[in-house]
Short mmCIF file of C-alpha atoms and ligand atoms in Angstrom, two decimals:
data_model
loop_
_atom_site.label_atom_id
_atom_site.label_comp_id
_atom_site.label_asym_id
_atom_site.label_seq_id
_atom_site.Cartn_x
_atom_site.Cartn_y
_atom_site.Cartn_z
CA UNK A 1 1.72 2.18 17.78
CA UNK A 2 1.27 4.84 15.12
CA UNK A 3 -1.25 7.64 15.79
CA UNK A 4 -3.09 6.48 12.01
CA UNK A 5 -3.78 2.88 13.61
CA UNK A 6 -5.00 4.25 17.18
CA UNK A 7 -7.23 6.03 15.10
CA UNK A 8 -8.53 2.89 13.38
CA UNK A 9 -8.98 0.72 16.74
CA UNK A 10 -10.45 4.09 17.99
CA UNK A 11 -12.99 3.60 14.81
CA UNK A 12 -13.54 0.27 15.18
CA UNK A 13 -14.50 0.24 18.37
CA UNK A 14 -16.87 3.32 17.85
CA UNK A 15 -18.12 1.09 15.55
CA UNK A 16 -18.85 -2.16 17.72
CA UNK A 17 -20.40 0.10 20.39
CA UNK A 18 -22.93 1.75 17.96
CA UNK A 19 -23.57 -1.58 16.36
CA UNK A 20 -24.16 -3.46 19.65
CA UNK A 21 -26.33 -0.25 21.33
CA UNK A 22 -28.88 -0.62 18.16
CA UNK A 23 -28.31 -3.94 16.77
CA UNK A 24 -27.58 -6.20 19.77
CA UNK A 25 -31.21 -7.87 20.07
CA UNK A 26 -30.55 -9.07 16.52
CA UNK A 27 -30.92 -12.48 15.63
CA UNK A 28 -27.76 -12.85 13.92
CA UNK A 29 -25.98 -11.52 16.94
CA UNK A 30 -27.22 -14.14 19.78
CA UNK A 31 -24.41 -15.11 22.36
CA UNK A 32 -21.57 -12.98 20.06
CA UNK A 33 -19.75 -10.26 22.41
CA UNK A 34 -22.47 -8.14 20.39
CA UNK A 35 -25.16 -9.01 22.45
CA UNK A 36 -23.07 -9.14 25.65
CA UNK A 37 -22.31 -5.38 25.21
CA UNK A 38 -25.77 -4.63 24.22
CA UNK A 39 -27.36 -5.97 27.23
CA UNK A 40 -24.40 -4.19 29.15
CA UNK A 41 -25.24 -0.62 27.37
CA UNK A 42 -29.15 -1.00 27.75
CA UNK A 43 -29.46 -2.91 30.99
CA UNK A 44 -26.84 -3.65 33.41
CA UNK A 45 -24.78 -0.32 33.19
CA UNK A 46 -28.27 0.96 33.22
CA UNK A 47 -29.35 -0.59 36.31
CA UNK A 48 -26.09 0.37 38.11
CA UNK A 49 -26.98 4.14 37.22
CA UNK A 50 -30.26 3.61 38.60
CA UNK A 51 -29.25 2.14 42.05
CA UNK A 52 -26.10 5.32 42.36
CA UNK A 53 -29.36 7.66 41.34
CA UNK A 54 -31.26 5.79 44.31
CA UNK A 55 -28.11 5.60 46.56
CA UNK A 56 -27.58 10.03 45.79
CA UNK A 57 -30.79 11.35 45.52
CA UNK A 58 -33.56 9.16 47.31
CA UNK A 59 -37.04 8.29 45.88
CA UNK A 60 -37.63 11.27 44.52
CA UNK A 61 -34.45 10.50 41.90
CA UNK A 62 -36.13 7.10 41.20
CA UNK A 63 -39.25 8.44 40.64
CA UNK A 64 -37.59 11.12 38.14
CA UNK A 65 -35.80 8.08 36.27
CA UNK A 66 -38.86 6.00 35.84
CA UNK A 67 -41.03 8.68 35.00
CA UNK A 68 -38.12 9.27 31.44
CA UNK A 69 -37.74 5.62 31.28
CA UNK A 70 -41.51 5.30 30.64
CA UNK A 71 -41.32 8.56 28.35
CA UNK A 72 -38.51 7.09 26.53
CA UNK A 73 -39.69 2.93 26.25
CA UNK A 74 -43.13 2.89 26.46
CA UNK A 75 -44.68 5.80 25.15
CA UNK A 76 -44.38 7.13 21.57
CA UNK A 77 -41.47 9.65 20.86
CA UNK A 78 -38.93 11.26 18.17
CA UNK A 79 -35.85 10.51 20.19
CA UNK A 80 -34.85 7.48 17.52
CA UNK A 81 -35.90 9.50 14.73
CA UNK A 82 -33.85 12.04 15.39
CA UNK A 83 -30.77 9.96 16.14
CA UNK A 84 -31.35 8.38 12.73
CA UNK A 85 -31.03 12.49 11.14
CA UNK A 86 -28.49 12.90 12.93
CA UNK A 87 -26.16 9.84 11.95
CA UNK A 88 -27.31 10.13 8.50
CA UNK A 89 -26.90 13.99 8.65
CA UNK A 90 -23.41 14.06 10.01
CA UNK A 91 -21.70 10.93 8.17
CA UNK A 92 -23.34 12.84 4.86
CA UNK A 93 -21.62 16.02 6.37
CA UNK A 94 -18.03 14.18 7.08
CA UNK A 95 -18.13 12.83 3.39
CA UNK A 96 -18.59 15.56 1.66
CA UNK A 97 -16.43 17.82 3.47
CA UNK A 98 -13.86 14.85 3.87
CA UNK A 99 -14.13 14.21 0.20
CA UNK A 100 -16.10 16.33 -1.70
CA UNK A 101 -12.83 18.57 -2.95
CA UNK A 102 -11.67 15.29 -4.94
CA UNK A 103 -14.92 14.89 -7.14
CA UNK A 104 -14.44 15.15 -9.93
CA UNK A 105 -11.55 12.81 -9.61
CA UNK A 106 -9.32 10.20 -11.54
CA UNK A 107 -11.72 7.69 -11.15
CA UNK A 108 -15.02 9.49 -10.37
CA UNK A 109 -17.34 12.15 -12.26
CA UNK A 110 -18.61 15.25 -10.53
CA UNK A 111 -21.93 14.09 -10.64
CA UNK A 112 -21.57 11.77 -7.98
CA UNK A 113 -21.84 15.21 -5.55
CA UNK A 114 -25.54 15.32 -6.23
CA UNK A 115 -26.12 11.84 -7.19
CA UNK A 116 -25.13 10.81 -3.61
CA UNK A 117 -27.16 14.06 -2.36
CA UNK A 118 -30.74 12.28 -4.17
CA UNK A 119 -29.61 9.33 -2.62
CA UNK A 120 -29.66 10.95 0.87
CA UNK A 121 -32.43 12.70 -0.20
CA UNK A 122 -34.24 9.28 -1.29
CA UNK A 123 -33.46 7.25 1.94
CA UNK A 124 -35.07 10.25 3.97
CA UNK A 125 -37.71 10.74 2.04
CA UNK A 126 -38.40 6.91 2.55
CA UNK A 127 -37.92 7.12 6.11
CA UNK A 128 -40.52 10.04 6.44
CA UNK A 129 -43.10 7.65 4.48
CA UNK A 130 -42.63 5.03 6.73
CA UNK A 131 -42.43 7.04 10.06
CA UNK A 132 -45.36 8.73 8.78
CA UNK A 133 -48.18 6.76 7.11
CA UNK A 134 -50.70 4.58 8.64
CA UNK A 135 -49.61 1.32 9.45
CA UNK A 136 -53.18 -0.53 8.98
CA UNK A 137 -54.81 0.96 11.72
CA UNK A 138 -58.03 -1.36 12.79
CA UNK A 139 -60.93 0.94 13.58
CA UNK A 140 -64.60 0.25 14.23
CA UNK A 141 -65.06 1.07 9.99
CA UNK A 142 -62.47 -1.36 8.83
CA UNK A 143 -62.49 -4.60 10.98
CA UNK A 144 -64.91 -6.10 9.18
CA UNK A 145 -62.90 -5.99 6.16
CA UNK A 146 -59.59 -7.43 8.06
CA UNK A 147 -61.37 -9.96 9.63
CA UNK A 148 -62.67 -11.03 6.13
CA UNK A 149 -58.69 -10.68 4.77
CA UNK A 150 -57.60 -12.74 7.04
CA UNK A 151 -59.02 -15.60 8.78
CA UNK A 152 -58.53 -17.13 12.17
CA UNK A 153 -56.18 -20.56 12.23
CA UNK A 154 -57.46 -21.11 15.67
CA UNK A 155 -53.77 -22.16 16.50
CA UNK A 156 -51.94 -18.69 16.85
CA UNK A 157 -55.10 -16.50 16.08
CA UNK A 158 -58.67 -17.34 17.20
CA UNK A 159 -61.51 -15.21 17.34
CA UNK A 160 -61.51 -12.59 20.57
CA UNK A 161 -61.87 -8.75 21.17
CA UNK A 162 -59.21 -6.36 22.50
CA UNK A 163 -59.76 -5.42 25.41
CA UNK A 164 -58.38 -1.88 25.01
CA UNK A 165 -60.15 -0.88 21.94
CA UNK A 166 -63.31 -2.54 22.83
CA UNK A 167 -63.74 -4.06 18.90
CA UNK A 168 -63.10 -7.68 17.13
CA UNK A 169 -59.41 -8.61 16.72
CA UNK A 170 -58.61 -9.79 13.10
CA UNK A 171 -56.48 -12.66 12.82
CA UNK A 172 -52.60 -11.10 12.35
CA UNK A 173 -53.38 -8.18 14.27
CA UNK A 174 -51.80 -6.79 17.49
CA UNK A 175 -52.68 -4.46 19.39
CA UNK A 176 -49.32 -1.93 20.09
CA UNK A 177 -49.35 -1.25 23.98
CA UNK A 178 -47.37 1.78 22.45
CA UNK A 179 -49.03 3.51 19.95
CA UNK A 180 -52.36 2.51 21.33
CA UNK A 181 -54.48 0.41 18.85
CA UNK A 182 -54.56 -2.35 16.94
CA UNK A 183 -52.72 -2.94 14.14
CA UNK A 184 -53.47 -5.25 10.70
CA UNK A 185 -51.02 -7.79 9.74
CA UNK A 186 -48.86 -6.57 12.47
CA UNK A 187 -44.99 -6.98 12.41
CA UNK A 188 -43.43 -5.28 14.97
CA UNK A 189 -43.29 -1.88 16.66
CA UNK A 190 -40.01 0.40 15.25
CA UNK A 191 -38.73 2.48 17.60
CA UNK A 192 -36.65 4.20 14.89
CA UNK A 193 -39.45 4.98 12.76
CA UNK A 194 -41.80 5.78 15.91
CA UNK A 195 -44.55 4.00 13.86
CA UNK A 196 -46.00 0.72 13.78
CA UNK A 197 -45.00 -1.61 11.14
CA UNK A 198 -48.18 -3.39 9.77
CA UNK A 199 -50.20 -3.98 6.72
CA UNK A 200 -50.29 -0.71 4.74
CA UNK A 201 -46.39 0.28 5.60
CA UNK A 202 -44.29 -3.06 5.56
CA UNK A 203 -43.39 -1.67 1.72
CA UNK A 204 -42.22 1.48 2.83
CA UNK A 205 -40.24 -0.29 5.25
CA UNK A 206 -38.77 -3.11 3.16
CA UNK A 207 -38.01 -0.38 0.79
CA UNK A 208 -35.93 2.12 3.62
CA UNK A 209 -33.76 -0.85 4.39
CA UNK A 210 -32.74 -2.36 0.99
CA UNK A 211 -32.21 1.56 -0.56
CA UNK A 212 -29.99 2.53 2.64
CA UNK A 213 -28.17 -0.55 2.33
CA UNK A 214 -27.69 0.69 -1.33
CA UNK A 215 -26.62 3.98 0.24
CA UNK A 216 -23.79 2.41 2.22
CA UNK A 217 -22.37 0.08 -0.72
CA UNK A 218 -22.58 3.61 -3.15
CA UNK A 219 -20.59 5.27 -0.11
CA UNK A 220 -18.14 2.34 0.13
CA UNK A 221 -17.64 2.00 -3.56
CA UNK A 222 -17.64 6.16 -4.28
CA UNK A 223 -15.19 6.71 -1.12
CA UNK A 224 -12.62 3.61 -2.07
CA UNK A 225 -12.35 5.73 -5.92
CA UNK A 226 -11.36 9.02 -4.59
CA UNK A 227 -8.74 7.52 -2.46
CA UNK A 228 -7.91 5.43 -5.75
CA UNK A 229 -7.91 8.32 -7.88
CA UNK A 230 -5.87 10.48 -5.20
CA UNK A 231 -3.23 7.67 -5.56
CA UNK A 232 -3.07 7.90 -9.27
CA UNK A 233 -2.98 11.53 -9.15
CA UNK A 234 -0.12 11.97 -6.73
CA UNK A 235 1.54 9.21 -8.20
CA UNK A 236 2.57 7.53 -5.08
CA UNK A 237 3.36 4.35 -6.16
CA UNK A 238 5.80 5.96 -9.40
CA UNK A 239 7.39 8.17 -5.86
CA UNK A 240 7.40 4.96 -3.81
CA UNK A 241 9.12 2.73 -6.71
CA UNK A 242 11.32 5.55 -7.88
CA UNK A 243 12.89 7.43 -5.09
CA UNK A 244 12.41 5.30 -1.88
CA UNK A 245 13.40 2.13 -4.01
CA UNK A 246 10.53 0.18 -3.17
CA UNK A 247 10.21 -3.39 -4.78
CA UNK A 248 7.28 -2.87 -7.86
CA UNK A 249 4.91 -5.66 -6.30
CA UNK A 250 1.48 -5.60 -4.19
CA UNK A 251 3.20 -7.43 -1.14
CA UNK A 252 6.08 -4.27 -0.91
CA UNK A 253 3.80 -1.93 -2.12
CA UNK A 254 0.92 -2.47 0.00
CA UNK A 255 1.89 -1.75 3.59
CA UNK A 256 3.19 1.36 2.44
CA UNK A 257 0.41 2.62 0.45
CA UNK A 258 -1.81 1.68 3.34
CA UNK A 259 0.49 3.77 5.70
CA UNK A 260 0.14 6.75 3.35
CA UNK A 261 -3.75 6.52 3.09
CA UNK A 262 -4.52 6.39 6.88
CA UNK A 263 -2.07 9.03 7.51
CA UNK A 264 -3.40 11.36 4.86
CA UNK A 265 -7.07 9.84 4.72
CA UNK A 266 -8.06 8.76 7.93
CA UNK A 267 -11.91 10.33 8.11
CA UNK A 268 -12.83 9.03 4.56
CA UNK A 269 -11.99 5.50 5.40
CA UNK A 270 -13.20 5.41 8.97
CA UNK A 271 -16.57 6.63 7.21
CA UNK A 272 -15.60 3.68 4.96
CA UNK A 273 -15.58 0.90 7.80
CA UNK A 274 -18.46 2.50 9.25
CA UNK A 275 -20.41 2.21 6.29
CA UNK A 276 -19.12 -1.64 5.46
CA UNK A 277 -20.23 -2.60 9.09
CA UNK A 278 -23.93 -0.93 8.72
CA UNK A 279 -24.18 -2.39 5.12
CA UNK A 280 -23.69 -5.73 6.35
CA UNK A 281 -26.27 -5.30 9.26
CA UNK A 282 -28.54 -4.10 6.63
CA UNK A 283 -28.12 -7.05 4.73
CA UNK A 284 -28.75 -9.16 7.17
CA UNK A 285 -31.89 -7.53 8.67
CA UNK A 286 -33.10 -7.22 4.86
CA UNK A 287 -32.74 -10.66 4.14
CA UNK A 288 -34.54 -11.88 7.38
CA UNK A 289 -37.05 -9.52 6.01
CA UNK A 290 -37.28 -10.74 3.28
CA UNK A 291 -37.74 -14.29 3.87
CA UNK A 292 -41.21 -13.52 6.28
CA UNK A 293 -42.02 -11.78 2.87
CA UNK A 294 -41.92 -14.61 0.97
CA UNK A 295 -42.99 -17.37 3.30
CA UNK A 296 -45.99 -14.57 4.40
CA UNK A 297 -45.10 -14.32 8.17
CA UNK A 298 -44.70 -11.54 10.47
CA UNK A 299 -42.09 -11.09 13.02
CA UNK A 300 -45.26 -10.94 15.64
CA UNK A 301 -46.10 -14.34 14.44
CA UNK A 302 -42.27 -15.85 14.27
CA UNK A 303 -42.36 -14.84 17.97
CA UNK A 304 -45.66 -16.35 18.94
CA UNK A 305 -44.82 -19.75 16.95
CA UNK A 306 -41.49 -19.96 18.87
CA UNK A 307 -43.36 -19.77 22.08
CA UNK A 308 -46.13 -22.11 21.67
CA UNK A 309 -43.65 -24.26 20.72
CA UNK A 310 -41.51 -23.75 23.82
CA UNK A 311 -44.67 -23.84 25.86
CA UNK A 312 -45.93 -27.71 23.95
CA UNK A 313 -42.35 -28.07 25.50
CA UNK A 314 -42.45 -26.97 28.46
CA UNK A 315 -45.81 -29.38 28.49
CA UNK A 316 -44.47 -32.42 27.48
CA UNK A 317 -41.90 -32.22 30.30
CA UNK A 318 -38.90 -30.67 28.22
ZN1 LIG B 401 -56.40 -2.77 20.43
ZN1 LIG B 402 -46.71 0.86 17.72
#
């Protein structure tokens, strides 16, 4: 096998792994080999570390473990954030030192340099707002006014206190075991965003996903009319036809072209796959989104319906 297509599988597979390690609990992905590797990445190869950690280095060793674990799961921290800076960081990086001697191109103007450096800029900028701002935080001042907003259905929400922050619960709310506090309208907890997503920030949020999913079509798009535009300016397929006597036709000329561009521009399209894959999660995650948007639901609440409804039957003898 040529050393071009290693690199591809090599990609690809890079490419399944990330996708499973952050995506795997999606939806979309139950009982696909997504999931399976997922729940081998974050659990079982986990657990076998755990017992070799036990096995080497006694109690103590546990003890260490847990004692991150806890730090890492269950308490609030940057480590997602700064994994998300640093994938968005270095595939920006790869790009433009990949590609950025082709722009202005054939094909594409030499704005695109610092059009695609706003759009960076823009998808940070949105991630900071949502990482950052208040989530609908219920405090002693406010619950009056949730509980007013939103009234109790007596079916998933009915009228209590939490226990932890000693004041009335407003229908919708939750409160985060993580963060600490009760949030309005609650939708889940983002680990990526080290933030709540409730009331006040689902905007943001909405907003971070569609524009990055933007991003990675722009990238997709931007990257396939350099390599375009390289094609046209080397004239490959005049070489191709002309002196190695290739038939003119897309079914002669394809495999060869194809050989050319991995062998010559194999980081701009493994950036390319890269991207396609994350657009498509995006799209997916957007759209489920989307659709509690419109039919006014939370994620919290999706979860609590399905199990009352397993638990009506698990009652009735199911
Ligand atoms: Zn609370
Ligand atoms: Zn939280």
């Amino acid at each position: 096998m040529d050393v071009q297509w290693l690199l591809v599988c090599h990609g690809l597979l890079t490419a399944l792994v990330l996708v499973s390690f952050f995506c795997g609990q999606w939806p979309i992905f139950q009982g696909t080999c997504v999931q399976r590797i997922h729940f081998f990445i974050t659990f079982a190869a986990y657990d076998y570390f755990r017992r070799f950690i036990h096995f080497a280095c006694g109690s103590r060793g546990s003890n260490a473990m847990l004692s991150v674990e806890y730090y890492c799961c269950d308490r609030p921290n940057p480590i997602l954030q700064l994994i998300y800076l640093l994938i968005i960081g270095t595939t920006y990086y790869f790009i433009a030192k990949s590609s950025f001697g082709y722009i202005p191109g054939y094909y594409l103007n030499g704005v695109h340099r610092y059009t695609s450096f706003l759009a960076v800029g823009v998808g940070i900028l949105l991630f900071l707002l949502t990482s950052f701002s208040d989530p609908g935080t219920v405090s002693s001042a406010n619950v009056s006014q949730y509980i007013s907003a939103y009234p109790y259905d007596n079916i998933i929400f009915s009228e209590k206190e939490c226990s932890t922050c000693k004041i009335p619960k407003p229908a919708r709310s939750k409160h985060c075991s993580i963060c600490n506090r009760c949030v309005a309208r609650f939708d889940h907890h983002c680990g990526w965003m080290n933030n709540c997503i409730g009331e006040k920030n689902t905007g943001y949020f909405m907003a971070f996903i569609l524009w990055h999913f933007l991003i990675c079509i722009y990238g997709v798009v931007a990257l396939t009319l350099v390599l375009a535009g390289r094609l046209k300016e080397l004239k490959v397929i005049y070489i191709l036809t002309t002196y190695y006597g290739i038939e003119n036709s897309f079914r002669s000329l394809a495999p060869h072209v194809v050989q050319w561009l991995l062998s010559a521009y194999n980081t701009p399209i493994l950036i390319m796959m890269f991207l396609a894959i994350i657009s498509l999660l995006l799209a997916g995650f957007f759209t489920y989104h989307a659709k509690l948007c419109v039919t006014n639901t939370t994620t919290n609440e999706m979860a609590a319906a399905a199990e009352g409804g397993w638990r009506r039957f698990e009652a009735s003898g199911g």
